JSON list of C-alpha atoms in Angstrom, two decimals:
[
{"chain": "A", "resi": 672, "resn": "UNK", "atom": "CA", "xyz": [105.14, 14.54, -21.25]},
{"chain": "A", "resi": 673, "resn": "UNK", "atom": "CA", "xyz": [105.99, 17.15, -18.32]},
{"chain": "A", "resi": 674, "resn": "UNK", "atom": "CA", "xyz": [103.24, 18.61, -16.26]},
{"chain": "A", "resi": 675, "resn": "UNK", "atom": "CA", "xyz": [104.43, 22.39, -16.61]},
{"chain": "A", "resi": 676, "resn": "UNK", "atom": "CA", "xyz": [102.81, 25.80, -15.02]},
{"chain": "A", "resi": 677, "resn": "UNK", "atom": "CA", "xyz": [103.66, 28.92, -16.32]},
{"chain": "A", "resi": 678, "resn": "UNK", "atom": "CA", "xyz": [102.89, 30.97, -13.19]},
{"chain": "A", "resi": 679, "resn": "UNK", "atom": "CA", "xyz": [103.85, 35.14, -11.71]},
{"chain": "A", "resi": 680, "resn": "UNK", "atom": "CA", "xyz": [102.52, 36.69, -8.23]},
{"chain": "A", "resi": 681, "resn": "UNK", "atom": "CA", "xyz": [100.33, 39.86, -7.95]},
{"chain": "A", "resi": 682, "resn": "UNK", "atom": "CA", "xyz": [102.56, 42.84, -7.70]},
{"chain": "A", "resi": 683, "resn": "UNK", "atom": "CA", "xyz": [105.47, 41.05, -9.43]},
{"chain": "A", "resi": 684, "resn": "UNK", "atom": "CA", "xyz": [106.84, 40.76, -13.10]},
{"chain": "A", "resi": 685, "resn": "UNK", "atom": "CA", "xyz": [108.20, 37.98, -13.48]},
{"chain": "A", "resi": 686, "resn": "UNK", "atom": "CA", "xyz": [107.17, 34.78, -15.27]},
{"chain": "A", "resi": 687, "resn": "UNK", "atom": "CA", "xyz": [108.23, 31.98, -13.75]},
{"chain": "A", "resi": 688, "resn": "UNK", "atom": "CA", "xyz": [107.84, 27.95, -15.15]},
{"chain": "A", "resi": 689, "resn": "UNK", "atom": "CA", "xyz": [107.45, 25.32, -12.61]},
{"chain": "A", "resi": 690, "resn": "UNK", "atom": "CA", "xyz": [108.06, 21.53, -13.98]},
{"chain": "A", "resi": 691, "resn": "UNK", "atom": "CA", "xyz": [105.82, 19.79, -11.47]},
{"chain": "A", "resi": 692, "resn": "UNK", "atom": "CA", "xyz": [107.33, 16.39, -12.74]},
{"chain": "A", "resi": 693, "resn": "UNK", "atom": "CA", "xyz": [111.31, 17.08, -12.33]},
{"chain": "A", "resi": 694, "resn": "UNK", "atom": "CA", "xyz": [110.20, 19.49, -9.01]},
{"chain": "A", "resi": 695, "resn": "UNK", "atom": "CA", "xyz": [112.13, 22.71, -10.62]},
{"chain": "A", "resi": 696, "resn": "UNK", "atom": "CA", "xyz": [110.87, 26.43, -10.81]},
{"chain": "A", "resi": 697, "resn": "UNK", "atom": "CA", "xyz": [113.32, 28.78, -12.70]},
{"chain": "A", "resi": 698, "resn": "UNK", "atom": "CA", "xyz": [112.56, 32.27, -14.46]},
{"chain": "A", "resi": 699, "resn": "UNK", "atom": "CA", "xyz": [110.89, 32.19, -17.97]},
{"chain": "A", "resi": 700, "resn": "UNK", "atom": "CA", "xyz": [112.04, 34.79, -20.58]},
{"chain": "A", "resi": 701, "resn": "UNK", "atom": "CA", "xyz": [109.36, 37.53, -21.42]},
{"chain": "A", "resi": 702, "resn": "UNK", "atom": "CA", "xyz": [107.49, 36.41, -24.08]},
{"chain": "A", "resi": 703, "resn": "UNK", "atom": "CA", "xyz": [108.29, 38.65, -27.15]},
{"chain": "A", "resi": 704, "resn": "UNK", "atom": "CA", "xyz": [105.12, 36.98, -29.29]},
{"chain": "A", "resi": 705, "resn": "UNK", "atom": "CA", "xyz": [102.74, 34.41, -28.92]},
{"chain": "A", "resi": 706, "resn": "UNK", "atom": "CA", "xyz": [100.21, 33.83, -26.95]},
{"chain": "A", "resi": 707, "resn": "UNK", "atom": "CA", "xyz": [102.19, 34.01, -23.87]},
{"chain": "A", "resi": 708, "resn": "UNK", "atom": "CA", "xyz": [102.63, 37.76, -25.00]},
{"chain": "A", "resi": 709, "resn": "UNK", "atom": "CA", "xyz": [99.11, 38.31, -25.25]},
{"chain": "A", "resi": 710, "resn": "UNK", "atom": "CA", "xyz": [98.78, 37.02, -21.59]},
{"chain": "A", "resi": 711, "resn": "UNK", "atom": "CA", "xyz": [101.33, 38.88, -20.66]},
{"chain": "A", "resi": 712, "resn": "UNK", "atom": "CA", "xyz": [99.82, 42.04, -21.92]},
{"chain": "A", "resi": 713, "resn": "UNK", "atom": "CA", "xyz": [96.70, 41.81, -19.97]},
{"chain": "A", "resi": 714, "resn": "UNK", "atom": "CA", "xyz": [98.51, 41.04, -16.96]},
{"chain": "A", "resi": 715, "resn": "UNK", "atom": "CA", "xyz": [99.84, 44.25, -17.40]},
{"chain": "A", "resi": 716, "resn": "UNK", "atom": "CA", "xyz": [96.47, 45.61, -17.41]},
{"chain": "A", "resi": 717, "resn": "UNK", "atom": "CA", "xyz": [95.41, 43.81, -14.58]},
{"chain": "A", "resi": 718, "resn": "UNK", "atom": "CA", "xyz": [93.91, 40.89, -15.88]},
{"chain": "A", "resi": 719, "resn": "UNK", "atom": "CA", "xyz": [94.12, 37.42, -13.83]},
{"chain": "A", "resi": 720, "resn": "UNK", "atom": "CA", "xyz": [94.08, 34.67, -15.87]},
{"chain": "A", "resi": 721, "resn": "UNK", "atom": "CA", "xyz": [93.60, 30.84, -15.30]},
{"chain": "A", "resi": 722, "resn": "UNK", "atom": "CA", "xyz": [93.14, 27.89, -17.51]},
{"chain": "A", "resi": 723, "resn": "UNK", "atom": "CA", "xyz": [93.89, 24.60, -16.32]},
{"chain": "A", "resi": 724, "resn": "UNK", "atom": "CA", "xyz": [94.55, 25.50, -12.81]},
{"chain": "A", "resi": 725, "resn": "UNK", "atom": "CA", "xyz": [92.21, 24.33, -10.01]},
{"chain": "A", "resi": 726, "resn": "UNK", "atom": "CA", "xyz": [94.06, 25.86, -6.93]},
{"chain": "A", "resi": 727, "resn": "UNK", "atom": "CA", "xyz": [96.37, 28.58, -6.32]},
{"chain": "A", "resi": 728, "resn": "UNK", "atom": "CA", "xyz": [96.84, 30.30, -3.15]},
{"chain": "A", "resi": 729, "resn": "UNK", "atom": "CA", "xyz": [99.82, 32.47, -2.33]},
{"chain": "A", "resi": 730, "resn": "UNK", "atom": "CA", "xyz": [101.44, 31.98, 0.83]},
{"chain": "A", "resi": 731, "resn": "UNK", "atom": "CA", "xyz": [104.16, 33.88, 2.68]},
{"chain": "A", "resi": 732, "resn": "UNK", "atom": "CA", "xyz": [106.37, 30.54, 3.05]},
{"chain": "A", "resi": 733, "resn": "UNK", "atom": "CA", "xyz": [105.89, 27.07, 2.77]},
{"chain": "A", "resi": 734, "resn": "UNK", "atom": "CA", "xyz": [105.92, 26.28, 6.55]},
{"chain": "A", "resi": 735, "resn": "UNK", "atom": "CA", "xyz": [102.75, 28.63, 6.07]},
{"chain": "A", "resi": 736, "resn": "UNK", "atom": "CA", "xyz": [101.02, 26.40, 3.63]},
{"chain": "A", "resi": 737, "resn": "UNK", "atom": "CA", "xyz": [101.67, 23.45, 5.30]},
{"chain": "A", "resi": 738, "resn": "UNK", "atom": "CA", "xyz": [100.27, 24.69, 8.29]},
{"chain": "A", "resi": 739, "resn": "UNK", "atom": "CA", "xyz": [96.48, 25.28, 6.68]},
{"chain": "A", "resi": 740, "resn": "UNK", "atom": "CA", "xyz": [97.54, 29.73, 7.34]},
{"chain": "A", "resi": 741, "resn": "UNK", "atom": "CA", "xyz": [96.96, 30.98, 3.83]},
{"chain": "A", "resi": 742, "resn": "UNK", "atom": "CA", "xyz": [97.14, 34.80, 3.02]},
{"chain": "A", "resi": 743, "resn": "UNK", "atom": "CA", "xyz": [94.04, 36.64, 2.69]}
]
C-alpha cells in the first residue's frame, strides 16, 4: 500500500497529493463530496487541519530545509 499525503500551503488553493513511496507530487482535483470536501470547506474558513502528520514545516526551497533555515 502507498504512503500518500494529501497536502496545500497557507495562502494557496490548491490540493496537492504527494506519493511518498513512488517520490511524486502532482495536483489533486477539488473534491466535489466527501470528506475531502468537508476539509476543504474549513480550509476555506481558515481551519488547519492534521491527522496523521507529525511534521510539517514550510520552507522557501529545499536547499533551505536542508540547511536546518526553516520559515518562521
Amino acid at each position: 500500500m502507498a504512503t500518500v499525503v494529501v497536502i496545500s500551503v497557507e495562502g494557496r488553493d490548491e490540493l496537492w497529493i504527494a506519493d511518498l513511496d513512488n517520490g511524486t507530487v502532482v495536483p489533486l482535483p477539488e473534491p466535489k463530496s466527501g470528506g475531502l470536501k468537508v476539509v476543504t470547506d474549513l480550509r476555506a474558513t481558515g481551519t488547519t487541519l492534521t491527522k496523521g502528520v507529525n511534521i510539517a514545516v514550510v520552507v522557501k526551497s529545499a536547499e533551505a530545509a536542508l540547511s536546518g533555515h526553516y520559515d518562521g
